[in-house]
PDB file of C-alpha atoms and ligand atoms in Angstrom:
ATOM      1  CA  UNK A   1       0.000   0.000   0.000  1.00 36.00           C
ATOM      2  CA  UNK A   2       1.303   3.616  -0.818  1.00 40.00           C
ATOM      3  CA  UNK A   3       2.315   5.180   2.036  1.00 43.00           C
ATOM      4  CA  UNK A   4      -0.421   8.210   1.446  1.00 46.00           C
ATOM      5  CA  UNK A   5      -2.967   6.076   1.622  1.00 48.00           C
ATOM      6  CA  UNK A   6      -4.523   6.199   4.681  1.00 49.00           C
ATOM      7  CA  UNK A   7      -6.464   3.202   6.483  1.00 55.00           C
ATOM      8  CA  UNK A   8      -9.908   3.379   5.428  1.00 64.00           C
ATOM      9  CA  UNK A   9     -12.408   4.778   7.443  1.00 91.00           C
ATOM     10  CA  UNK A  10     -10.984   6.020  10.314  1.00 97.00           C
ATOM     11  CA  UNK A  11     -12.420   7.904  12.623  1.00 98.00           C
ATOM     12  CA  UNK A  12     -10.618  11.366  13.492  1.00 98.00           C
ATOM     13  CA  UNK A  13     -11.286  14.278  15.786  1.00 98.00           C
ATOM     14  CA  UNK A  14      -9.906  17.362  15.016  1.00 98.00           C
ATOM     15  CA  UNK A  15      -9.703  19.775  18.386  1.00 98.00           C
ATOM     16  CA  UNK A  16      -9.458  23.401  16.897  1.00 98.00           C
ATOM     17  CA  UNK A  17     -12.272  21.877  13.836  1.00 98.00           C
ATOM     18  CA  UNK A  18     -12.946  25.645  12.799  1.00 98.00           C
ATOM     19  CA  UNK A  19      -8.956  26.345  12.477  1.00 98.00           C
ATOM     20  CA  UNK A  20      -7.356  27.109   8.877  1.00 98.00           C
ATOM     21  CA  UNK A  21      -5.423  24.163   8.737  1.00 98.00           C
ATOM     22  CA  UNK A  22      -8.129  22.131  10.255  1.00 98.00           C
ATOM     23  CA  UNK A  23     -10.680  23.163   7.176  1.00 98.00           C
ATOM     24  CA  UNK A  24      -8.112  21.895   4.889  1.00 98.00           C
ATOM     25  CA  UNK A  25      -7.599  18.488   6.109  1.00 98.00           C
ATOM     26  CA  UNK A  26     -11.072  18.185   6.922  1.00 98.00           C
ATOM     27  CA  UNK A  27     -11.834  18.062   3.335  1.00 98.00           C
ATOM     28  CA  UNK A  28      -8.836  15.674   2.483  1.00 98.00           C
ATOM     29  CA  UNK A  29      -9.523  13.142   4.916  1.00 98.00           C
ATOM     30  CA  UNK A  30     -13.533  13.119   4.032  1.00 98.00           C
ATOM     31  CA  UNK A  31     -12.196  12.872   0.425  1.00 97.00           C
ATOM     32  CA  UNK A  32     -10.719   9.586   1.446  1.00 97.00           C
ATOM     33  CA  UNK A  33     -13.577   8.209   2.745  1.00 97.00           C
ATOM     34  CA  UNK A  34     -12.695   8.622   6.412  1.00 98.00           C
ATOM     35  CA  UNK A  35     -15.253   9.909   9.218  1.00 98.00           C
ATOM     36  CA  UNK A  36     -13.859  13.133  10.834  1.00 98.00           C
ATOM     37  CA  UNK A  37     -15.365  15.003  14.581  1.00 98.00           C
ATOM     38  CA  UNK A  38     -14.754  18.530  14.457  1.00 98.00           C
ATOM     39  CA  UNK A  39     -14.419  20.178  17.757  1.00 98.00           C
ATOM     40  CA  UNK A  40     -15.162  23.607  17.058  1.00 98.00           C
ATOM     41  CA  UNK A  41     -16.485  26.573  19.643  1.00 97.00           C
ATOM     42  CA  UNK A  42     -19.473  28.186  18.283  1.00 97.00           C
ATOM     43  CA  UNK A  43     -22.446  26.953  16.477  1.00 97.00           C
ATOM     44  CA  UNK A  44     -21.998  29.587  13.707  1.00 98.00           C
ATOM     45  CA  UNK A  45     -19.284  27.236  12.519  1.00 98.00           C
ATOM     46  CA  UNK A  46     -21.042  24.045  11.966  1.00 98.00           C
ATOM     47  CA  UNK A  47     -21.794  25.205   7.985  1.00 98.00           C
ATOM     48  CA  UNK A  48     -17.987  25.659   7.178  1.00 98.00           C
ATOM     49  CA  UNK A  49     -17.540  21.977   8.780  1.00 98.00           C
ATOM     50  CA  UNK A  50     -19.920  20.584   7.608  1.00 98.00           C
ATOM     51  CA  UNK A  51     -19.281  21.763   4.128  1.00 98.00           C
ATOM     52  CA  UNK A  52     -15.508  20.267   4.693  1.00 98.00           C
ATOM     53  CA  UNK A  53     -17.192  17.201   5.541  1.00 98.00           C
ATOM     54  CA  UNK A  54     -16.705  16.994   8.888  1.00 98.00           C
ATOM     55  CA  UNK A  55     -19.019  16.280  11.917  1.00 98.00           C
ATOM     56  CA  UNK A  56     -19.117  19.355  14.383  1.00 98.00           C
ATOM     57  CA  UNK A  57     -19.181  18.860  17.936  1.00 98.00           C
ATOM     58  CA  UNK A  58     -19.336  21.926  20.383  1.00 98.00           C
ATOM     59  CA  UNK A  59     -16.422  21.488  22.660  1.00 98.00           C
ATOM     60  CA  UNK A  60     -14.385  24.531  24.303  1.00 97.00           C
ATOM     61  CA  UNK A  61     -10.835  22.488  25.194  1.00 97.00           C
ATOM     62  CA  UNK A  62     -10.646  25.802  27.533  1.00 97.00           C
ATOM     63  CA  UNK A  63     -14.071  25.442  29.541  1.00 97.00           C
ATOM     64  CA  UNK A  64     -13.837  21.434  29.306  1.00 97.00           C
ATOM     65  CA  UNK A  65     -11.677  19.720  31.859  1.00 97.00           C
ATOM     66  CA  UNK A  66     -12.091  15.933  30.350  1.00 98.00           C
ATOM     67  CA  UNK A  67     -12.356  15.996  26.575  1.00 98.00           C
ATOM     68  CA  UNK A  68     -12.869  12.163  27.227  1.00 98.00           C
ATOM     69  CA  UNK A  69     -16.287  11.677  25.949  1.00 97.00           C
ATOM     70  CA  UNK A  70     -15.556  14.007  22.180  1.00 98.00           C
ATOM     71  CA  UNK A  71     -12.814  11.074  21.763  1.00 98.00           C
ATOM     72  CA  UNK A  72     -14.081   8.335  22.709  1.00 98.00           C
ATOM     73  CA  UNK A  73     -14.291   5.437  19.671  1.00 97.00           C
ATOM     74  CA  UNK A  74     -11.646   7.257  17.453  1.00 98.00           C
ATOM     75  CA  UNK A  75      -8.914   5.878  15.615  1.00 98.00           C
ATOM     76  CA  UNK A  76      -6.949   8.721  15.820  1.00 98.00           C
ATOM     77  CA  UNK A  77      -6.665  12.556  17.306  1.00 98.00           C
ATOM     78  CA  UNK A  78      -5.259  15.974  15.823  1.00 99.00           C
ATOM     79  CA  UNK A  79      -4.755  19.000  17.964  1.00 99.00           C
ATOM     80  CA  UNK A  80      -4.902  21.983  15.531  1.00 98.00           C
ATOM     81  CA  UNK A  81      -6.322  24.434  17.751  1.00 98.00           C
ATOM     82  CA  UNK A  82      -3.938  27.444  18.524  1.00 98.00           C
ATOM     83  CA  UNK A  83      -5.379  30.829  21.071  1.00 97.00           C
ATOM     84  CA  UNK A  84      -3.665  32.710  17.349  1.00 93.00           C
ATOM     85  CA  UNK A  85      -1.278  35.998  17.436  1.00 90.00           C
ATOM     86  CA  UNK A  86      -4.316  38.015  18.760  1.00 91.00           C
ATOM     87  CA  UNK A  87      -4.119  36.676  22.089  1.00 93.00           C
ATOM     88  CA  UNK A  88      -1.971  37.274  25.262  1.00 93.00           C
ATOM     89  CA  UNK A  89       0.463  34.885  27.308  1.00 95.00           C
ATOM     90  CA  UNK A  90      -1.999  33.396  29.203  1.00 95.00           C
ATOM     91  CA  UNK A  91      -4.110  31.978  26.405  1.00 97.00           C
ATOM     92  CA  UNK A  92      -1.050  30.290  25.354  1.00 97.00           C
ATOM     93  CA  UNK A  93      -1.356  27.862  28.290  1.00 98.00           C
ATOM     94  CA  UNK A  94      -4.907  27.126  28.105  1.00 98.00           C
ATOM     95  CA  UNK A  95      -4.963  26.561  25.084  1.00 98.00           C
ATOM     96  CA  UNK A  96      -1.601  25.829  22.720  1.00 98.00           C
ATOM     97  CA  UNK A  97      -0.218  23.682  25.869  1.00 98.00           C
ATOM     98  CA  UNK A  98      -3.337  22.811  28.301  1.00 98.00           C
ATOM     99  CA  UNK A  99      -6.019  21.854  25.261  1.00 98.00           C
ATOM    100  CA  UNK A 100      -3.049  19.507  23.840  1.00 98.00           C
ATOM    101  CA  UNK A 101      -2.656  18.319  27.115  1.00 98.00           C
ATOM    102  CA  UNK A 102      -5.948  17.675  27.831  1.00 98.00           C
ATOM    103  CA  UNK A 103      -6.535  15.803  24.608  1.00 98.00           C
ATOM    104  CA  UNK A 104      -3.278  13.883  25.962  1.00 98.00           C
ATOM    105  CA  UNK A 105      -5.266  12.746  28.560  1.00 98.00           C
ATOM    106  CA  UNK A 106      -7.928  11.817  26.616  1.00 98.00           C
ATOM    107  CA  UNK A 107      -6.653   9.883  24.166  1.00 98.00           C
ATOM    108  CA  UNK A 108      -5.342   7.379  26.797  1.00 98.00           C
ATOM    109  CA  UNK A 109      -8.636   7.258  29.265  1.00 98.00           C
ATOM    110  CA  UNK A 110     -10.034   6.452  26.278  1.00 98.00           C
ATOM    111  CA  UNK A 111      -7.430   4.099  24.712  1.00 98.00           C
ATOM    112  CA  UNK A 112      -7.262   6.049  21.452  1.00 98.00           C
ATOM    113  CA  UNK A 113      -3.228   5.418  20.243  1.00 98.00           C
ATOM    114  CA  UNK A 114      -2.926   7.968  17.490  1.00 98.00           C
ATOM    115  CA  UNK A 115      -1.911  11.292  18.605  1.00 98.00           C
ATOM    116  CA  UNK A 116      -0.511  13.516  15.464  1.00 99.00           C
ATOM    117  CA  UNK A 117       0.180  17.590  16.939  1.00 99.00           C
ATOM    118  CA  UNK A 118       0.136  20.840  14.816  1.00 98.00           C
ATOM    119  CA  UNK A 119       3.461  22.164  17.273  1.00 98.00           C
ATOM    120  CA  UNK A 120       5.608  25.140  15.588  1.00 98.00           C
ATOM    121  CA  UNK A 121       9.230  25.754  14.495  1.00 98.00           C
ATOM    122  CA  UNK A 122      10.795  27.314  17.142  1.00 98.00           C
ATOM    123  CA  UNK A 123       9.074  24.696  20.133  1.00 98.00           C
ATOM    124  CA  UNK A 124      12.850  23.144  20.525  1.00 97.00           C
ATOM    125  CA  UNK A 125      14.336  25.985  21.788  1.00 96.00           C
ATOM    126  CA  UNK A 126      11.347  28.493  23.192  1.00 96.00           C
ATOM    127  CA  UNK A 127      14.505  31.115  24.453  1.00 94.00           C
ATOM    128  CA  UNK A 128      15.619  31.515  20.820  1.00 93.00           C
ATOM    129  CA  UNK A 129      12.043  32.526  19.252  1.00 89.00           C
ATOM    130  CA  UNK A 130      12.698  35.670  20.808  1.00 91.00           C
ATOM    131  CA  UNK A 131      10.822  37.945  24.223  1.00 92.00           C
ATOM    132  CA  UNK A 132       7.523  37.966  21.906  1.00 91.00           C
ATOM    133  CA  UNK A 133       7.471  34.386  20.859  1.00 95.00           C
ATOM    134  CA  UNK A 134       8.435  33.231  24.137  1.00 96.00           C
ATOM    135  CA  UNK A 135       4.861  32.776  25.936  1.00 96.00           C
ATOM    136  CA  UNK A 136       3.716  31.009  22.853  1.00 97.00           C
ATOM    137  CA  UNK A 137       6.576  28.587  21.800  1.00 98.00           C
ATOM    138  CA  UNK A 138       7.099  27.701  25.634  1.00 98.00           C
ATOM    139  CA  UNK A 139       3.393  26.665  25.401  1.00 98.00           C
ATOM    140  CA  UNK A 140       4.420  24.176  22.753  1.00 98.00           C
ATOM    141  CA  UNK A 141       7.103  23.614  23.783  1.00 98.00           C
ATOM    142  CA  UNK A 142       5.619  22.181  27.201  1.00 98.00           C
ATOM    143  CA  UNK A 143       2.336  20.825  24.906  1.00 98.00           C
ATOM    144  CA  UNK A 144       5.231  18.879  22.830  1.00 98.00           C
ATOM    145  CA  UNK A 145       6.931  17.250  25.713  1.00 98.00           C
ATOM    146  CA  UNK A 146       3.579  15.957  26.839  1.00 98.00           C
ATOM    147  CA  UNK A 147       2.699  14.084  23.797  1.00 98.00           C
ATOM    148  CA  UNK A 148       6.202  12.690  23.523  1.00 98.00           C
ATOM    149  CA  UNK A 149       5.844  11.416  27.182  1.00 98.00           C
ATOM    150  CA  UNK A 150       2.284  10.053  26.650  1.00 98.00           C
ATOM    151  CA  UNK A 151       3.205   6.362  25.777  1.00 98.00           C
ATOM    152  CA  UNK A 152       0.930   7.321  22.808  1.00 98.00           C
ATOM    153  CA  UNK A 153       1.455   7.155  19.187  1.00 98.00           C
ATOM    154  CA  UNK A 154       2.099  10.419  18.418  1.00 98.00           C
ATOM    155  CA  UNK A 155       3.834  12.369  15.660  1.00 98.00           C
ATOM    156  CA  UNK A 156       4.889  16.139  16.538  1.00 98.00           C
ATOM    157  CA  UNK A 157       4.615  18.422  13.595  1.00 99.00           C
ATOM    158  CA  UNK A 158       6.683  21.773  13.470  1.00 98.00           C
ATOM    159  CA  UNK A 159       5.199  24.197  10.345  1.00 98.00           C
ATOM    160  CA  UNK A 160       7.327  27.222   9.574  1.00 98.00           C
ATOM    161  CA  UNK A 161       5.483  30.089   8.623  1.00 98.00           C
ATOM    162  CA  UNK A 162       1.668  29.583   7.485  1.00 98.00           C
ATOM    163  CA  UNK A 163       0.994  31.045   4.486  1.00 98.00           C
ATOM    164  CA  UNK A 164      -2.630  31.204   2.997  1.00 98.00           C
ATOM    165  CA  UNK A 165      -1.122  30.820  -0.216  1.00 98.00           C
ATOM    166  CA  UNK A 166      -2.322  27.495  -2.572  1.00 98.00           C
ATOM    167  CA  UNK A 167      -0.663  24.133  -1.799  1.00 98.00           C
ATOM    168  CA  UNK A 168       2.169  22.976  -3.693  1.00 98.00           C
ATOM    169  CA  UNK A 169       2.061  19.161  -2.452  1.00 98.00           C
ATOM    170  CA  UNK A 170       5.691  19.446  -2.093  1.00 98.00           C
ATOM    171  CA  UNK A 171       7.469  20.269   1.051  1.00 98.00           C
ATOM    172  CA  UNK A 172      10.679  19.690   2.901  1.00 98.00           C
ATOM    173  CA  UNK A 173      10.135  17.963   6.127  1.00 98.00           C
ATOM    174  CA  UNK A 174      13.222  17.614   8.586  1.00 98.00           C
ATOM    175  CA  UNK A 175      14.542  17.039  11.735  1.00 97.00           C
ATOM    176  CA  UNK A 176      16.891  19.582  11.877  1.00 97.00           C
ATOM    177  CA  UNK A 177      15.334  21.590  13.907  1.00 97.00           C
ATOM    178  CA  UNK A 178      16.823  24.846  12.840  1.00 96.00           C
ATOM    179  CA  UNK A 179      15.666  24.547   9.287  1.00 97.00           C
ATOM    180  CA  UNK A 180      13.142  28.110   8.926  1.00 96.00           C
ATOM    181  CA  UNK A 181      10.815  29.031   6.131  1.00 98.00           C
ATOM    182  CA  UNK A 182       7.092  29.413   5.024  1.00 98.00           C
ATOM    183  CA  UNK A 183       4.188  26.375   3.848  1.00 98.00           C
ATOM    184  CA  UNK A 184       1.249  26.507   2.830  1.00 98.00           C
ATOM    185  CA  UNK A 185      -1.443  25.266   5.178  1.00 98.00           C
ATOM    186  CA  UNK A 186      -2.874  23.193   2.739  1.00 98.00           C
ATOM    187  CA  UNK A 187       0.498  21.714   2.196  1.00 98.00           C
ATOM    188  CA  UNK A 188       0.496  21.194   6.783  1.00 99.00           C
ATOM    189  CA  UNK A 189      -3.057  19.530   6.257  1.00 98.00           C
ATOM    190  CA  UNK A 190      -1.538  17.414   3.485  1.00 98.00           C
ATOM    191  CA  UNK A 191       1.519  16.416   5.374  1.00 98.00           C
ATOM    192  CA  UNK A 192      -1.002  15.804   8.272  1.00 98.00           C
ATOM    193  CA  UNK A 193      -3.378  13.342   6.745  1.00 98.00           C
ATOM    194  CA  UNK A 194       0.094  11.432   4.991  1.00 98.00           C
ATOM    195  CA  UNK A 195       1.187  11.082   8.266  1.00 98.00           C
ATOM    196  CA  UNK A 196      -2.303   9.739   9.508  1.00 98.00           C
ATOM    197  CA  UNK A 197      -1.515   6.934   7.269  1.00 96.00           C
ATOM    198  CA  UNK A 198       1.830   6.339   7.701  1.00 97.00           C
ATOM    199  CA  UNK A 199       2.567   4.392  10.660  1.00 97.00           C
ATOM    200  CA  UNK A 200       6.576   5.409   9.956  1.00 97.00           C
ATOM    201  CA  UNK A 201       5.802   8.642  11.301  1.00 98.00           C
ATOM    202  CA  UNK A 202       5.008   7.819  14.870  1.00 98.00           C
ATOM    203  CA  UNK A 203       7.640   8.819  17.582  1.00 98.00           C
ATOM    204  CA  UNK A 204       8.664  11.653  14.799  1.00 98.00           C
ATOM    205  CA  UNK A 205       9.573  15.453  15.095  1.00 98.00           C
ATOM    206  CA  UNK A 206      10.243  16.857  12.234  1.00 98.00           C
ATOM    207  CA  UNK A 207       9.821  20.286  10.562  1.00 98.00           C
ATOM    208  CA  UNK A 208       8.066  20.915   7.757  1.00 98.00           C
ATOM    209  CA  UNK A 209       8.768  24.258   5.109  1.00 98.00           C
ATOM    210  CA  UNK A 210       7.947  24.687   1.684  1.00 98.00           C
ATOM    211  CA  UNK A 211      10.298  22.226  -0.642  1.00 98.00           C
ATOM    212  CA  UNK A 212      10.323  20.325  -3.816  1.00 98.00           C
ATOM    213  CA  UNK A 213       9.215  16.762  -2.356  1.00 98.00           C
ATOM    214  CA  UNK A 214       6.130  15.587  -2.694  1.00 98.00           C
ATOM    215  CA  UNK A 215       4.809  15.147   0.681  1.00 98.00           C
ATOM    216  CA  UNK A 216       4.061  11.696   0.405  1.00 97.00           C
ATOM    217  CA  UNK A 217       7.724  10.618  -0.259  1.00 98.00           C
ATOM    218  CA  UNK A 218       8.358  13.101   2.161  1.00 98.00           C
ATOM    219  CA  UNK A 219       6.267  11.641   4.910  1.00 98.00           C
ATOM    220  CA  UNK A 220       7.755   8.471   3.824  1.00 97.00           C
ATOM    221  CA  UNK A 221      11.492   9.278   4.332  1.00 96.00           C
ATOM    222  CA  UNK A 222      11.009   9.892   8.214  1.00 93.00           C
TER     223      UNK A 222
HETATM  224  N1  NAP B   1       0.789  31.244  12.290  1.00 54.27           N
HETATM  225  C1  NAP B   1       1.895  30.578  12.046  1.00 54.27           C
HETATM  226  O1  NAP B   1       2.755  31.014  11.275  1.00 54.27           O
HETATM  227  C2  NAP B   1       2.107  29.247  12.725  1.00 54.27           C
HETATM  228  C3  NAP B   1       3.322  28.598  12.533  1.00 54.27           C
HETATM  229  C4  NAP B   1       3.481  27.314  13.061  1.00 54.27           C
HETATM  230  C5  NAP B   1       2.448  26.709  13.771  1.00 54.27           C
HETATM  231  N2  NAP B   1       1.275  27.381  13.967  1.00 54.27           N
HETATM  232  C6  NAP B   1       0.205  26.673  14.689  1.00 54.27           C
HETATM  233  O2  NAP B   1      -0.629  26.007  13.761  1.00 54.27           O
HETATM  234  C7  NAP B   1      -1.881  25.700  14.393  1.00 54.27           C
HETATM  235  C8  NAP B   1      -3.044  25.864  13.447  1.00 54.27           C
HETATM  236  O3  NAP B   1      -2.895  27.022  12.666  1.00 54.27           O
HETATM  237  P1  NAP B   1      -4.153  27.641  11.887  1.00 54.27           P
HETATM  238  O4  NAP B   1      -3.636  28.760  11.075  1.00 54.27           O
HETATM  239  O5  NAP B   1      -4.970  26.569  11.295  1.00 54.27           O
HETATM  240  O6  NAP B   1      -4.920  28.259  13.158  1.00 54.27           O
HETATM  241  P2  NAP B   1      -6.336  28.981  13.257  1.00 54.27           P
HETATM  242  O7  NAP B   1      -6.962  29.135  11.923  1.00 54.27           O
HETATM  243  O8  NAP B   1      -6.135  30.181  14.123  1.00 54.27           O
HETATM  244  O9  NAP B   1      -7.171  27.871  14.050  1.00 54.27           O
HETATM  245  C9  NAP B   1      -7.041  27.632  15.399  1.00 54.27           C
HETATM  246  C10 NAP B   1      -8.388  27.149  15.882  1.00 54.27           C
HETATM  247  O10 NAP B   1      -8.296  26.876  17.286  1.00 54.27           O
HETATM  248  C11 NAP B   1      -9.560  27.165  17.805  1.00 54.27           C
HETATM  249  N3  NAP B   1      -9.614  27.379  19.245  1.00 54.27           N
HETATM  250  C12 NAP B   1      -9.059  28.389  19.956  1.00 54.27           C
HETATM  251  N4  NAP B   1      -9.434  28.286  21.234  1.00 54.27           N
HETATM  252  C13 NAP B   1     -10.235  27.197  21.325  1.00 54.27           C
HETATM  253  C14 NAP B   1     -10.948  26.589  22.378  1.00 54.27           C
HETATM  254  N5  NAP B   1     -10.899  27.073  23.611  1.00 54.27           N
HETATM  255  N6  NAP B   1     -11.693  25.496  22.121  1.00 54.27           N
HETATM  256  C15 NAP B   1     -11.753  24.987  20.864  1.00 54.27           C
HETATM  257  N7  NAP B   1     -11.098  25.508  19.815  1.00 54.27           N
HETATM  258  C16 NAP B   1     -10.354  26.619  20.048  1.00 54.27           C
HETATM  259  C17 NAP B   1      -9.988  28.426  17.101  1.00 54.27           C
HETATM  260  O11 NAP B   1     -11.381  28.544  17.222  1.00 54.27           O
HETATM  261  P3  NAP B   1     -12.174  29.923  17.003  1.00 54.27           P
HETATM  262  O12 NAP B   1     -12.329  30.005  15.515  1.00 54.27           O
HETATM  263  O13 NAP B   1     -13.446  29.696  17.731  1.00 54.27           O
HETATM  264  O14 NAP B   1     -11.317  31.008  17.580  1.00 54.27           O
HETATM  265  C18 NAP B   1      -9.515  28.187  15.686  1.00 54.27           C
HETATM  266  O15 NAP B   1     -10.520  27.650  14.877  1.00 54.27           O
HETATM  267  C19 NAP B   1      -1.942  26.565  15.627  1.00 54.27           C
HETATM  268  O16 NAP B   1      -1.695  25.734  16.754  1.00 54.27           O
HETATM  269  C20 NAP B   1      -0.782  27.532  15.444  1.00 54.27           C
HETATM  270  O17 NAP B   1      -0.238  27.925  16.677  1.00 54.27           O
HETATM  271  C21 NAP B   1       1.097  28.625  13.448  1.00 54.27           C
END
């Protein structure tokens, strides 16, 4: 089997469901025949999700203290939710690191293995990102260490730059960790829903920046 394709029909939940990146993948997973849970805030989103193909469930990973019962039953869980550059330090925490953590904790109650993170360049070394960055890149930073310590099967994913631009489907993923550049988010949600299916990518950290691999092979050279 390519390593793209993912395993039929799984069930995913997306935390963050309303979230650019989210949208995208979303539509590729539905695309490919798998059932996805969006976990979005308000009810005004449920048309954009739906129209992505994606269930919406109304879960606040900030007001919620067990996100237990929104995972329950799935094959696998994404944490693409972010607080965004709008909000202050302590946003960071409750949502970038304590909504990943709580999914953590889900995913395990619940005995769902498959834990893939949207983390950021920058997460390995929160002190270099800078006084501004700091809040938020300690927040993954901590978020990061938590899924690597989970005993799940997780893959951390560090985007450069999100652009809003069109997807290329080619990408350079890494683990050097002080590669830097832009991507797409439709090239992240690609990357994402390769690495869904690509059992080679758990226990990975890698980087991902625009490049001139497709992501599949890309996904596959972990
Ligand atoms: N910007 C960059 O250059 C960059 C680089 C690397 C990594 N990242 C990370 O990439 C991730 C996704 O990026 P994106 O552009 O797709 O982000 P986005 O469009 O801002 O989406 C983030 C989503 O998280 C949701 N969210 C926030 N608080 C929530 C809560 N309490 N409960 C449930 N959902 C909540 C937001 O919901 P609402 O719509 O209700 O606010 C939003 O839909 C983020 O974690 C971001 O930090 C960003």
């Amino acid at each position: 089997m390519p390593p793209s394709d993912s395993v039929p029909g799984m069930d995913v939940v997306i935390a963050g469901g309303h979230g650019k990146i989210a949208l995208h993948l979303e539509r590729l997973l539905a695309d490919a025949g798998h059932r996805v849970s969006a976990l979005i805030r308000s009810r005004d989103q449920d048309s954009d999700v739906r129209e992505a193909g994606a269930e919406p469930v109304i879960c606040d990973i900030e007001q919620e203290t067990d996100l237990s019962h929104y995972v329950s039953g799935a094959d696998a869980v994404v944490f693409a939710a972010g607080a965004g550059p709008g909000s202050g330090p302590e946003r960071k925490k409750t949502v970038d690191r304590d909504g990943a953590l709580k999914l953590v904790d889900a995913a395990r109650r619940t005995g769902v293995r498959r834990y893939v993170i949207v983390s950021s360049i920058g997460a390995d070394d929160p002190a270099g990102g800078g006084e501004q960055m700091r809040p938020y890149l300690e927040a993954k930073a901590e978020a990061d260490r938590g899924v690597a310590e989970s005993g799940l099967d997780w893959t951390i994913v560090r985007p450069g730059s999100l652009t809003d631009d069109p997807g290329t489907g080619q990408v350079t993923v890494t683990t050097d960790m002080s590669a830097r550049g832009r991507v797409p988010r439709e090239d992240v949600a690609r990357v994402l829903a390769a690495v869904l299916g690509n059992p080679g990518s758990i226990g990975k950290t890698f980087v991902l920046i625009g490049g001139d691999t497709p992501v599949d092979e890309a996904v596959a050279a972990l």
